[in-house]
């Protein structure tokens, strides 16, 4: 199992970041992929998820209109484009693989997190 997330960093409010998650083919192929986040003192929450073909996506309410999940099946990579970032988006963002459904919060595989910090 390999899920390698990258792209986090420090950005000012209103800015953008693009997260990437490279997966092993076994972990990636035919699976629903997702992004989750966990802010200090809070529970981990799902941000967005996408099915294998990319035709079905689901977003948490806070992500709708600002974040976009996508995937490149030739590269076994899933992306999260985050725009109009707010300080409350500050969290560790995790890539996840093999969600049972698009709205599931229990993926089979977790990657390591990447820190996103949004300054005001």
Coordinates of N, CA and C in Angstrom, one line a residue:
X1 N 0.9 -1.2 0.0 CA 0.0 0.0 0.0 C 0.9 1.2 0.0
X2 N 0.6 2.1 -0.9 CA 1.4 3.3 -1.0 C 0.5 4.5 -1.3
X3 N 0.4 5.5 -0.5 CA -0.3 6.7 -0.7 C 0.6 7.8 -0.3
X4 N 1.1 8.6 -1.2 CA 2.1 9.6 -0.9 C 1.5 11.0 -1.2
X5 N 1.1 11.7 -0.2 CA 0.5 13.0 -0.4 C 1.5 14.1 -0.4
X6 N 1.3 15.2 -1.2 CA 2.2 16.3 -1.3 C 1.4 17.5 -1.7
X7 N 2.1 18.7 -1.6 CA 1.5 19.9 -2.0 C 1.0 20.8 -0.9
X8 N 1.1 20.4 0.3 CA 0.7 21.3 1.4 C 1.7 22.4 1.6
X9 N 1.3 23.3 2.4 CA 2.2 24.5 2.7 C 1.4 25.6 3.4
X10 N 2.1 26.7 3.4 CA 1.5 27.9 4.1 C 1.1 28.9 3.0
X11 N -0.2 29.3 3.1 CA -0.7 30.2 2.1 C -1.6 31.2 2.8
X12 N -1.7 32.4 2.2 CA -2.6 33.5 2.8 C -4.0 33.2 2.5
X13 N -4.9 33.7 3.3 CA -6.3 33.6 3.1 C -6.6 34.1 1.7
X14 N -7.5 33.4 1.0 CA -7.8 33.7 -0.4 C -7.0 33.1 -1.4
X15 N -5.9 32.4 -1.0 CA -5.0 31.8 -1.9 C -5.4 30.4 -2.3
X16 N -4.6 29.7 -3.0 CA -4.9 28.4 -3.6 C -3.7 27.4 -3.3
X17 N -4.1 26.2 -3.2 CA -3.1 25.1 -3.1 C -3.6 23.9 -3.9
X18 N -2.7 23.1 -4.4 CA -3.1 21.9 -5.1 C -2.4 20.7 -4.5
X19 N -3.2 19.9 -3.9 CA -2.6 18.7 -3.3 C -2.6 17.5 -4.3
X20 N -1.6 16.7 -4.2 CA -1.5 15.5 -5.0 C -1.3 14.3 -4.1
X21 N -1.7 13.2 -4.6 CA -1.5 11.9 -3.9 C -1.2 10.8 -4.9
X22 N 0.0 10.4 -4.8 CA 0.4 9.3 -5.7 C 0.2 7.9 -5.0
X23 N -0.4 7.0 -5.7 CA -0.8 5.7 -5.1 C -0.2 4.6 -5.9
X24 N 0.0 3.5 -5.3 CA 0.4 2.3 -6.0 C -0.8 1.9 -6.9
X25 N -0.5 1.2 -8.0 CA -1.6 0.8 -8.8 C -2.6 -0.1 -8.1
X26 N -2.2 -1.0 -7.3 CA -3.1 -1.9 -6.6 C -4.0 -1.1 -5.7
X27 N -3.5 0.0 -5.1 CA -4.3 0.8 -4.2 C -5.3 1.7 -4.9
X28 N -4.9 2.1 -6.1 CA -5.6 3.1 -6.9 C -6.7 2.5 -7.8
X29 N -6.3 1.4 -8.5 CA -7.1 1.0 -9.6 C -8.5 0.5 -9.1
X30 N -9.5 1.1 -9.8 CA -10.9 0.7 -9.6 C -11.5 1.2 -8.3
X31 N -10.7 1.9 -7.5 CA -11.2 2.3 -6.2 C -11.6 3.8 -6.1
X32 N -12.6 4.0 -5.2 CA -13.0 5.4 -4.9 C -11.8 6.0 -4.0
X33 N -11.4 7.1 -4.4 CA -10.4 7.8 -3.7 C -10.9 9.1 -3.0
X34 N -10.3 9.5 -1.9 CA -10.8 10.6 -1.2 C -9.8 11.4 -0.5
X35 N -10.2 12.6 -0.1 CA -9.3 13.5 0.7 C -10.1 13.7 2.0
X36 N -9.4 13.7 3.1 CA -9.9 14.0 4.4 C -9.0 15.0 5.1
X37 N -9.5 15.6 6.2 CA -8.6 16.5 6.9 C -8.9 16.5 8.4
X38 N -7.9 16.9 9.1 CA -8.1 16.9 10.6 C -7.4 18.2 11.1
X39 N -8.2 19.0 11.7 CA -7.7 20.2 12.3 C -7.4 20.0 13.8
X40 N -6.5 20.8 14.4 CA -6.2 20.6 15.8 C -7.4 20.6 16.7
X41 N -7.5 19.5 17.5 CA -8.6 19.5 18.4 C -9.9 19.0 17.8
X42 N -9.9 18.7 16.6 CA -11.2 18.3 15.9 C -11.0 16.9 15.3
X43 N -12.2 16.3 15.0 CA -12.2 15.0 14.4 C -11.8 15.1 13.0
X44 N -11.3 14.0 12.4 CA -11.1 13.9 11.0 C -12.4 13.9 10.3
X45 N -12.4 14.7 9.1 CA -13.6 14.8 8.3 C -13.3 14.6 6.9
X46 N -14.2 14.1 6.2 CA -14.1 13.9 4.7 C -14.2 15.2 4.0
X47 N -13.4 15.5 3.0 CA -13.4 16.7 2.2 C -14.1 16.4 0.9
X48 N -13.6 15.4 0.2 CA -14.1 15.1 -1.1 C -13.7 13.7 -1.5
X49 N -14.5 13.1 -2.4 CA -14.2 11.8 -2.9 C -14.6 11.7 -4.4
X50 N -14.0 10.7 -5.1 CA -14.2 10.6 -6.5 C -14.1 9.1 -6.9
X51 N -15.0 8.7 -7.8 CA -15.0 7.3 -8.2 C -14.0 7.0 -9.2
X52 N -13.8 5.8 -9.6 CA -12.8 5.4 -10.5 C -12.8 6.1 -11.8
X53 N -13.9 6.3 -12.4 CA -14.0 6.9 -13.7 C -14.0 8.5 -13.6
X54 N -14.1 9.0 -12.4 CA -14.1 10.4 -12.3 C -15.4 11.1 -12.6
X55 N -16.4 10.3 -12.9 CA -17.7 10.9 -13.3 C -18.6 11.2 -12.1
X56 N -18.3 10.6 -10.9 CA -19.0 10.9 -9.7 C -18.1 11.4 -8.7
X57 N -18.5 12.5 -8.1 CA -17.7 13.2 -7.0 C -18.7 13.6 -5.9
X58 N -18.1 13.7 -4.7 CA -18.9 14.2 -3.6 C -18.1 15.1 -2.8
X59 N -18.6 16.2 -2.3 CA -17.9 17.2 -1.5 C -18.6 17.4 -0.2
X60 N -17.8 17.7 0.8 CA -18.4 18.2 2.1 C -18.9 19.6 1.8
X61 N -19.9 20.0 2.6 CA -20.5 21.3 2.3 C -19.5 22.4 2.3
X62 N -18.5 22.4 3.2 CA -17.5 23.5 3.3 C -16.6 23.5 2.0
X63 N -16.6 22.4 1.3 CA -15.7 22.3 0.1 C -16.4 22.7 -1.2
X64 N -17.7 22.7 -1.2 CA -18.4 22.9 -2.4 C -18.2 24.4 -2.9
X65 N -17.9 24.4 -4.2 CA -17.6 25.7 -4.8 C -16.2 26.3 -4.6
X66 N -15.4 25.6 -3.8 CA -14.0 26.1 -3.5 C -13.0 25.0 -3.9
X67 N -13.3 23.8 -3.6 CA -12.4 22.7 -3.8 C -12.8 21.9 -5.0
X68 N -11.9 21.2 -5.6 CA -12.2 20.3 -6.7 C -11.3 19.1 -6.7
X69 N -11.9 17.9 -6.7 CA -11.1 16.7 -6.7 C -11.1 16.2 -8.1
X70 N -10.0 15.6 -8.5 CA -9.8 15.0 -9.8 C -8.8 13.9 -9.7
X71 N -8.7 13.1 -10.7 CA -7.8 12.0 -10.7 C -7.2 11.8 -12.1
X72 N -6.0 11.3 -12.1 CA -5.4 10.9 -13.4 C -5.1 9.4 -13.3
X73 N -5.9 8.6 -13.9 CA -5.7 7.1 -13.8 C -4.5 6.6 -14.5
X74 N -3.9 7.3 -15.4 CA -2.7 6.9 -16.0 C -1.5 7.1 -15.1
X75 N -1.7 8.0 -14.1 CA -0.6 8.3 -13.2 C -0.8 7.8 -11.8
X76 N -2.0 7.1 -11.6 CA -2.4 6.7 -10.3 C -2.3 7.8 -9.3
X77 N -2.8 8.9 -9.6 CA -2.7 10.1 -8.8 C -4.1 10.8 -8.6
X78 N -4.4 11.2 -7.4 CA -5.6 12.0 -7.2 C -5.2 13.4 -6.7
X79 N -5.9 14.4 -7.1 CA -5.6 15.8 -6.8 C -6.7 16.4 -6.0
X80 N -6.4 17.4 -5.3 CA -7.4 18.3 -4.6 C -6.9 19.7 -4.9
X81 N -7.7 20.4 -5.7 CA -7.4 21.8 -6.0 C -8.2 22.6 -5.0
X82 N -7.6 23.4 -4.2 CA -8.2 24.2 -3.1 C -8.1 25.7 -3.4
X83 N -9.2 26.4 -3.6 CA -9.2 27.8 -3.9 C -9.9 28.6 -2.8
X84 N -9.7 29.9 -2.8 CA -10.4 30.7 -1.8 C -10.2 30.2 -0.4
X85 N -9.0 29.8 -0.1 CA -8.7 29.2 1.2 C -9.0 30.1 2.3
X86 N -9.4 29.6 3.4 CA -9.8 30.3 4.6 C -8.9 29.8 5.8
X87 N -8.7 30.6 6.8 CA -8.0 30.1 8.0 C -8.6 28.9 8.6
X88 N -9.9 28.7 8.5 CA -10.5 27.5 9.1 C -10.2 26.2 8.2
X89 N -9.6 26.4 7.1 CA -9.2 25.2 6.3 C -7.9 24.7 6.8
X90 N -7.2 25.3 7.7 CA -6.0 24.9 8.3 C -6.2 23.5 8.9
X91 N -5.4 22.5 8.4 CA -5.5 21.2 8.9 C -4.4 20.3 8.3
X92 N -4.3 19.1 8.8 CA -3.6 18.1 8.1 C -4.5 17.4 7.1
X93 N -4.1 17.3 5.9 CA -5.0 16.7 4.8 C -4.4 15.3 4.5
X94 N -5.3 14.4 4.4 CA -5.0 13.0 4.2 C -5.6 12.5 2.9
X95 N -4.8 11.7 2.2 CA -5.3 11.0 1.1 C -5.8 9.6 1.5
X96 N -6.9 9.1 0.9 CA -7.4 7.8 1.3 C -7.8 7.1 0.1
X97 N -7.8 5.8 0.2 CA -8.1 4.9 -0.9 C -9.1 3.8 -0.6
X98 N -9.9 3.4 -1.5 CA -10.8 2.3 -1.4 C -11.9 2.6 -0.4
X99 N -12.6 3.7 -0.6 CA -13.8 4.0 0.2 C -14.9 3.1 -0.3
X100 N -15.7 2.6 0.6 CA -16.8 1.7 0.2 C -17.8 2.5 -0.7
X101 N -18.1 3.8 -0.3 CA -19.0 4.6 -1.1 C -18.4 6.0 -1.2
X102 N -19.0 6.9 -2.0 CA -18.5 8.2 -2.1 C -18.6 9.0 -0.8
X103 N -19.6 8.7 0.0 CA -19.8 9.4 1.3 C -19.3 8.7 2.5
X104 N -18.5 7.6 2.3 CA -18.0 6.9 3.4 C -16.8 7.6 4.1
X105 N -16.7 7.5 5.4 CA -15.6 8.0 6.1 C -14.7 7.0 6.6
X106 N -14.8 5.8 6.0 CA -14.0 4.7 6.4 C -13.3 4.0 5.2
X107 N -12.3 4.7 4.7 CA -11.5 4.0 3.6 C -10.7 2.9 4.1
X108 N -10.3 2.1 3.2 CA -9.5 0.9 3.6 C -8.0 1.3 3.8
X109 N -7.6 2.3 3.1 CA -6.2 2.7 3.2 C -6.1 4.2 3.4
X110 N -5.1 4.5 4.3 CA -4.8 5.9 4.6 C -3.4 6.2 4.1
X111 N -3.2 7.4 3.6 CA -1.8 7.9 3.4 C -1.4 8.8 4.5
X112 N -0.2 9.2 4.4 CA 0.3 10.1 5.5 C -0.2 11.5 5.1
X113 N -0.3 12.4 6.1 CA -0.9 13.7 5.9 C 0.1 14.7 5.3
X114 N -0.5 15.8 4.8 CA 0.3 16.9 4.4 C -0.4 18.2 5.1
X115 N 0.5 19.0 5.7 CA 0.0 20.1 6.4 C -0.4 21.3 5.5
X116 N -1.6 21.8 5.7 CA -2.0 23.0 5.0 C -2.3 24.1 6.1
X117 N -1.7 25.2 6.0 CA -1.8 26.3 6.9 C -2.2 27.5 6.2
X118 N -3.4 28.1 6.6 CA -3.9 29.3 5.9 C -3.8 30.4 6.9
X119 N -3.0 31.4 6.6 CA -2.9 32.6 7.5 C -3.9 33.7 7.1
X120 N -4.3 34.4 8.1 CA -5.3 35.5 7.9 C -4.7 36.8 7.6

